Amino acid sequence: MGFDLQPHLSNNLVDLRPLLAEDFDALFNAASDPSIWEQHPDKKRCTMPGFKDFFEDSLNSKGCLVIQDKVANTIIGSSRFKVRANFEDAVEIGWTFLIRKYWGGHYNMAVKRLMMEYAFRHVNRILFFVAKDNFRSQKAVEKLTAMNDFPLSMDKKNEPEEENIIYIIQKS
């Protein structure tokens, strides 16, 4: 694919940077609210054992980005890029979570916009795998197609063996 899965990206709200081992405590603090994970298949990410697994997987992915509130200069969540071998000319964006205080505003859109603009310089399709019962994340992904100044189309496909909905957003 030929692009860095852990770039430094920034806008007026957030800074995205590669996850580091020393981010463990701050990111656990952000992830420790059980309500963040209530619709997620792995609800144990708010516990120390569950978060340790998530954090190790995030570090090993070589695609995880820490999300920092630019004004407060605090870690408010994370997200990831992942190349999926069975999807040509595409990259997945996922594993995104934000502290509840940042829900419903402009932060998720700002994060996804940065990641999508960066990814579309290298690929023509972006994938979002969302658990079929995670209605909050489904709604958030569906909002991405409503950006008037971002030329997108969307296909919604079921992947029953993994109990996910795959959203495919195409660069036009």
Short mmCIF file of C-alpha atoms in Angstrom, two decimals:
data_model
loop_
_atom_site.label_atom_id
_atom_site.label_comp_id
_atom_site.label_asym_id
_atom_site.label_seq_id
_atom_site.Cartn_x
_atom_site.Cartn_y
_atom_site.Cartn_z
CA MET A 1 0.00 0.00 0.00
CA GLY A 2 2.92 2.29 0.68
CA PHE A 3 1.71 4.77 3.28
CA ASP A 4 2.46 5.35 6.93
CA LEU A 5 -0.31 3.87 9.11
CA GLN A 6 0.79 6.05 12.04
CA PRO A 7 1.08 9.60 10.71
CA HIS A 8 0.94 12.78 12.74
CA LEU A 9 -2.31 14.56 11.80
CA SER A 10 -3.76 17.74 13.21
CA ASN A 11 -6.62 20.23 12.88
CA ASN A 12 -8.05 22.94 15.11
CA LEU A 13 -9.62 20.42 17.55
CA VAL A 14 -7.35 17.39 17.75
CA ASP A 15 -3.85 16.07 17.29
CA LEU A 16 -3.44 12.46 16.18
CA ARG A 17 -0.09 10.81 16.77
CA PRO A 18 1.30 7.27 17.02
CA LEU A 19 0.47 5.37 20.18
CA LEU A 20 3.44 4.93 22.53
CA ALA A 21 3.91 2.45 25.40
CA GLU A 22 4.04 5.36 27.83
CA ASP A 23 0.46 6.35 26.86
CA PHE A 24 -0.94 3.37 28.80
CA ASP A 25 -2.10 5.21 31.93
CA ALA A 26 -3.62 8.20 30.15
CA LEU A 27 -5.40 6.03 27.60
CA PHE A 28 -6.68 3.64 30.29
CA ASN A 29 -8.05 6.65 32.14
CA ALA A 30 -9.90 7.64 28.96
CA ALA A 31 -11.18 4.08 28.35
CA SER A 32 -12.22 3.20 31.91
CA ASP A 33 -15.83 4.44 31.58
CA PRO A 34 -18.05 1.33 31.06
CA SER A 35 -20.60 3.35 29.07
CA ILE A 36 -18.04 3.78 26.27
CA TRP A 37 -18.11 0.01 25.67
CA GLU A 38 -21.78 -0.80 26.43
CA GLN A 39 -22.64 -1.44 22.74
CA HIS A 40 -19.25 -2.91 21.86
CA PRO A 41 -18.77 -6.70 21.71
CA ASP A 42 -15.80 -6.45 24.14
CA LYS A 43 -17.28 -4.73 27.16
CA LYS A 44 -14.23 -5.57 29.32
CA ARG A 45 -12.07 -2.85 27.78
CA CYS A 46 -13.01 -0.58 30.69
CA THR A 47 -11.31 -3.01 33.13
CA MET A 48 -7.57 -3.25 33.64
CA PRO A 49 -7.27 -6.82 32.23
CA GLY A 50 -9.49 -6.02 29.24
CA PHE A 51 -7.72 -2.77 28.56
CA LYS A 52 -4.28 -4.39 28.76
CA ASP A 53 -5.28 -6.76 25.94
CA PHE A 54 -6.72 -3.86 23.90
CA PHE A 55 -3.61 -1.72 24.49
CA GLU A 56 -1.18 -4.51 23.55
CA ASP A 57 -3.17 -5.22 20.39
CA SER A 58 -3.18 -1.48 19.62
CA LEU A 59 0.60 -1.19 20.04
CA ASN A 60 1.24 -4.34 18.00
CA SER A 61 -1.07 -3.15 15.20
CA LYS A 62 1.44 -0.47 14.12
CA GLY A 63 -1.58 1.57 13.04
CA CYS A 64 -2.95 3.03 16.28
CA LEU A 65 -3.23 6.77 16.79
CA VAL A 66 -3.78 8.55 20.09
CA ILE A 67 -6.38 11.33 19.97
CA GLN A 68 -5.48 14.43 21.95
CA ASP A 69 -7.70 17.43 22.61
CA LYS A 70 -5.60 20.19 21.11
CA VAL A 71 -6.67 22.87 23.59
CA ALA A 72 -6.60 20.79 26.78
CA ASN A 73 -3.57 18.78 25.58
CA THR A 74 -5.05 15.59 27.06
CA ILE A 75 -5.61 12.15 25.60
CA ILE A 76 -9.30 11.67 24.85
CA GLY A 77 -9.25 8.36 22.94
CA SER A 78 -7.68 6.47 20.08
CA SER A 79 -8.32 5.14 16.57
CA ARG A 80 -6.55 2.88 14.09
CA PHE A 81 -5.74 2.26 10.48
CA LYS A 82 -5.55 -1.37 9.30
CA VAL A 83 -4.81 -2.90 5.92
CA ARG A 84 -7.07 -5.87 5.18
CA ALA A 85 -5.57 -8.31 2.70
CA ASN A 86 -8.93 -9.27 1.17
CA PHE A 87 -9.85 -5.66 0.31
CA GLU A 88 -7.84 -4.19 -2.56
CA ASP A 89 -7.06 -0.46 -2.70
CA ALA A 90 -8.60 0.07 0.75
CA VAL A 91 -7.77 0.71 4.38
CA GLU A 92 -9.90 0.18 7.46
CA ILE A 93 -10.46 2.88 10.05
CA GLY A 94 -11.70 1.52 13.35
CA TRP A 95 -11.27 0.76 17.04
CA THR A 96 -12.16 4.42 17.64
CA PHE A 97 -13.29 5.51 21.05
CA LEU A 98 -13.65 8.89 22.72
CA ILE A 99 -14.28 9.97 26.30
CA ARG A 100 -18.04 10.52 26.73
CA LYS A 101 -17.55 14.25 27.24
CA TYR A 102 -16.54 14.41 23.54
CA TRP A 103 -19.52 12.47 22.18
CA GLY A 104 -22.13 14.12 20.00
CA GLY A 105 -20.02 17.09 19.04
CA HIS A 106 -17.44 17.76 16.41
CA TYR A 107 -14.58 15.64 17.73
CA ASN A 108 -15.39 12.27 16.15
CA MET A 109 -16.03 13.98 12.82
CA ALA A 110 -12.76 15.91 13.14
CA VAL A 111 -10.82 12.70 13.83
CA LYS A 112 -12.44 10.75 11.00
CA ARG A 113 -12.08 13.65 8.58
CA LEU A 114 -8.33 13.85 9.24
CA MET A 115 -7.92 10.11 8.86
CA MET A 116 -10.08 9.89 5.73
CA GLU A 117 -8.40 12.83 3.99
CA TYR A 118 -5.02 11.27 4.71
CA ALA A 119 -6.10 7.77 3.61
CA PHE A 120 -7.70 9.00 0.39
CA ARG A 121 -4.27 10.27 -0.69
CA HIS A 122 -3.22 6.61 -0.84
CA VAL A 123 -6.33 4.45 -1.43
CA ASN A 124 -9.73 4.76 -3.05
CA ARG A 125 -11.82 2.99 -0.42
CA ILE A 126 -12.17 3.25 3.34
CA LEU A 127 -13.73 0.46 5.37
CA PHE A 128 -15.54 0.62 8.69
CA PHE A 129 -16.39 -2.69 10.40
CA VAL A 130 -19.11 -2.04 12.99
CA ALA A 131 -20.75 -4.63 15.25
CA LYS A 132 -24.36 -5.21 14.25
CA ASP A 133 -25.59 -4.19 17.72
CA ASN A 134 -23.40 -1.08 18.02
CA PHE A 135 -26.01 1.43 16.90
CA ARG A 136 -24.07 4.43 18.22
CA SER A 137 -21.07 3.62 16.01
CA GLN A 138 -23.30 2.81 13.03
CA LYS A 139 -24.94 6.22 13.34
CA ALA A 140 -21.53 7.92 13.63
CA VAL A 141 -20.26 6.22 10.45
CA GLU A 142 -23.46 7.08 8.59
CA LYS A 143 -22.98 10.75 9.54
CA LEU A 144 -19.68 10.72 7.62
CA THR A 145 -21.55 10.52 4.33
CA ALA A 146 -23.45 13.68 5.17
CA MET A 147 -20.38 15.91 4.82
CA ASN A 148 -21.32 18.11 1.87
CA ASP A 149 -17.77 19.09 1.00
CA PHE A 150 -16.40 15.55 1.11
CA PRO A 151 -17.36 13.66 -2.06
CA LEU A 152 -18.35 10.18 -0.85
CA SER A 153 -20.64 7.33 -1.67
CA MET A 154 -21.40 4.48 0.67
CA ASP A 155 -22.24 0.80 0.35
CA LYS A 156 -23.56 -1.01 3.39
CA LYS A 157 -22.77 -4.73 3.40
CA ASN A 158 -23.40 -7.45 5.96
CA GLU A 159 -20.66 -9.80 7.04
CA PRO A 160 -22.69 -12.36 9.03
CA GLU A 161 -19.79 -14.63 9.99
CA GLU A 162 -18.29 -11.81 12.07
CA GLU A 163 -21.58 -10.20 13.06
CA ASN A 164 -20.40 -6.90 11.59
CA ILE A 165 -21.77 -4.40 9.16
CA ILE A 166 -19.11 -3.26 6.70
CA TYR A 167 -19.39 0.29 5.51
CA ILE A 168 -17.39 1.02 2.39
CA ILE A 169 -16.83 4.66 1.56
CA GLN A 170 -15.47 5.30 -1.92
CA LYS A 171 -13.40 8.21 -3.07
CA SER A 172 -15.17 9.79 -6.01
#
